[in-house]
Amino acid sequence: MSERLLLRALKGGENTKIITLNGKKITKMPSALGKLPGLKTLDLQNNQIPKVCPEISTLTQLTVLNLGNNLLEEIPEEVKYLTSLKKLHLFGNKICKFASGAYDGLQNLILLNLNNNQLTWIPREVSRLKSLIYLSMNHNQLASIPKELCFLKNLSELQLNYNQLIYIPEEIKFLKKLQKLLLVGNNIEVLPEELCDLINLRILDIAGNFIQTFPSGFQNLKLKEFYCEGNPLFLRQPVNAVQQEDAWSLQEITSRFIMNELAVKNPFIMHVIEQHPQVRNIISQRRKCAICGNYFLTIWLECVEFVPPPKNWKISRNLQLVPLRILICSYKCFNQRGPNLFGIAQV
């Protein structure tokens, strides 16, 4: 059956635009495809193809390639020659690596589906996919996201459900067009503050992680849907605790003085600091007290503020209050807190 369909396509020559050979038990990609330079769509999903044929590199007009549910073990190098490709489906294979240069020619790619594979890493070269809008890598074994992925300025949807991610890079703030972010079933404990810079984010799903609090300003996101079931979120259950005296290290005292002088643009400190790059590196890790607004270096007192979720969010049923992570520089400031802000205690 598949042979007859291919022969019919070959007779069409350059006029053949679409080939669909789904579920035909094909074990080898037909080399005769190279005789169809005008092909636009090639659908070979649900077969048993272990690798692509070299002749596919001649299909420079191809815009859609579907090799989902086959036996591929890598993203083939040949795809870099498919310069017109817009949609690439490679879901349900055994892909565990990227061939060298595979991304080089995919400047027009807008959709990449790598769901249900065996990937443990994403190469930095992913940043070359300048036109990418949709990226889905659910059900892999990814442990981290390279910061280069965050330079895909056109990315609108990012799906990374059911991986092994433990953190989100702060560079995520550069994904200004991101509207949908799915991170279900990972090992994430903390969301970066930079997530709050995603002004176009509308759908966020972080269910099934290990998140206890959200970054300050999280409630200002313009979300339409937010899901967080299965996270050990802090609950508002106040207990009495013994208040300790502030005891800062010499480095902390010095750092706070320098940072606060820099904040008021002390010309002498600004001049001296330029001569000490190591000090600049240390104070670049500074935090700002949520009460007094002064800078500090060491996380002195971690607190949580409970705020109601915005009314226009579609949310998880059990989410009545959003716990926001708040950092305070001293017990003096802690004693000036509002009624919805609590210190985090071990009980």
mmCIF file of C-alpha atoms in Angstrom, residues 193 216 252 256 259-260 263 283-301 325-330 333:
data_model
loop_
_atom_site.group_PDB
_atom_site.id
_atom_site.type_symbol
_atom_site.label_atom_id
_atom_site.label_comp_id
_atom_site.label_asym_id
_atom_site.label_seq_id
_atom_site.Cartn_x
_atom_site.Cartn_y
_atom_site.Cartn_z
ATOM 1 C CA GLU A 193 11.726 36.753 40.867
ATOM 2 C CA SER A 216 7.189 39.045 45.571
ATOM 3 C CA GLU A 252 27.518 42.088 56.191
ATOM 4 C CA ARG A 256 25.350 47.136 53.805
ATOM 5 C CA MET A 259 25.422 49.249 49.075
ATOM 6 C CA ASN A 260 23.438 51.979 50.777
ATOM 7 C CA ALA A 263 22.199 53.805 46.399
ATOM 8 C CA ILE A 283 27.389 43.122 46.240
ATOM 9 C CA SER A 284 25.764 42.191 42.914
ATOM 10 C CA GLN A 285 24.005 39.468 44.939
ATOM 11 C CA ARG A 286 22.290 42.094 47.074
ATOM 12 C CA ARG A 287 18.682 41.995 48.182
ATOM 13 C CA LYS A 288 16.296 44.799 49.051
ATOM 14 C CA CYS A 289 14.403 44.840 52.333
ATOM 15 C CA ALA A 290 10.649 44.805 51.765
ATOM 16 C CA ILE A 291 10.094 47.061 54.802
ATOM 17 C CA CYS A 292 12.786 49.768 54.875
ATOM 18 C CA GLY A 293 13.977 49.533 51.280
ATOM 19 C CA ASN A 294 17.661 49.284 52.247
ATOM 20 C CA TYR A 295 19.980 46.734 50.670
ATOM 21 C CA PHE A 296 21.489 43.743 52.428
ATOM 22 C CA LEU A 297 23.640 40.782 51.431
ATOM 23 C CA THR A 298 22.829 37.765 53.568
ATOM 24 C CA ILE A 299 19.231 36.592 53.685
ATOM 25 C CA TRP A 300 18.551 37.613 57.254
ATOM 26 C CA LEU A 301 14.906 36.867 57.748
ATOM 27 C CA ARG A 325 8.295 35.155 49.591
ATOM 28 C CA ILE A 326 9.404 38.353 51.357
ATOM 29 C CA LEU A 327 12.944 39.152 52.533
ATOM 30 C CA ILE A 328 13.598 41.467 55.480
ATOM 31 C CA CYS A 329 16.935 42.855 56.606
ATOM 32 C CA SER A 330 16.478 42.802 60.413
ATOM 33 C CA CYS A 333 11.991 45.833 60.271
#
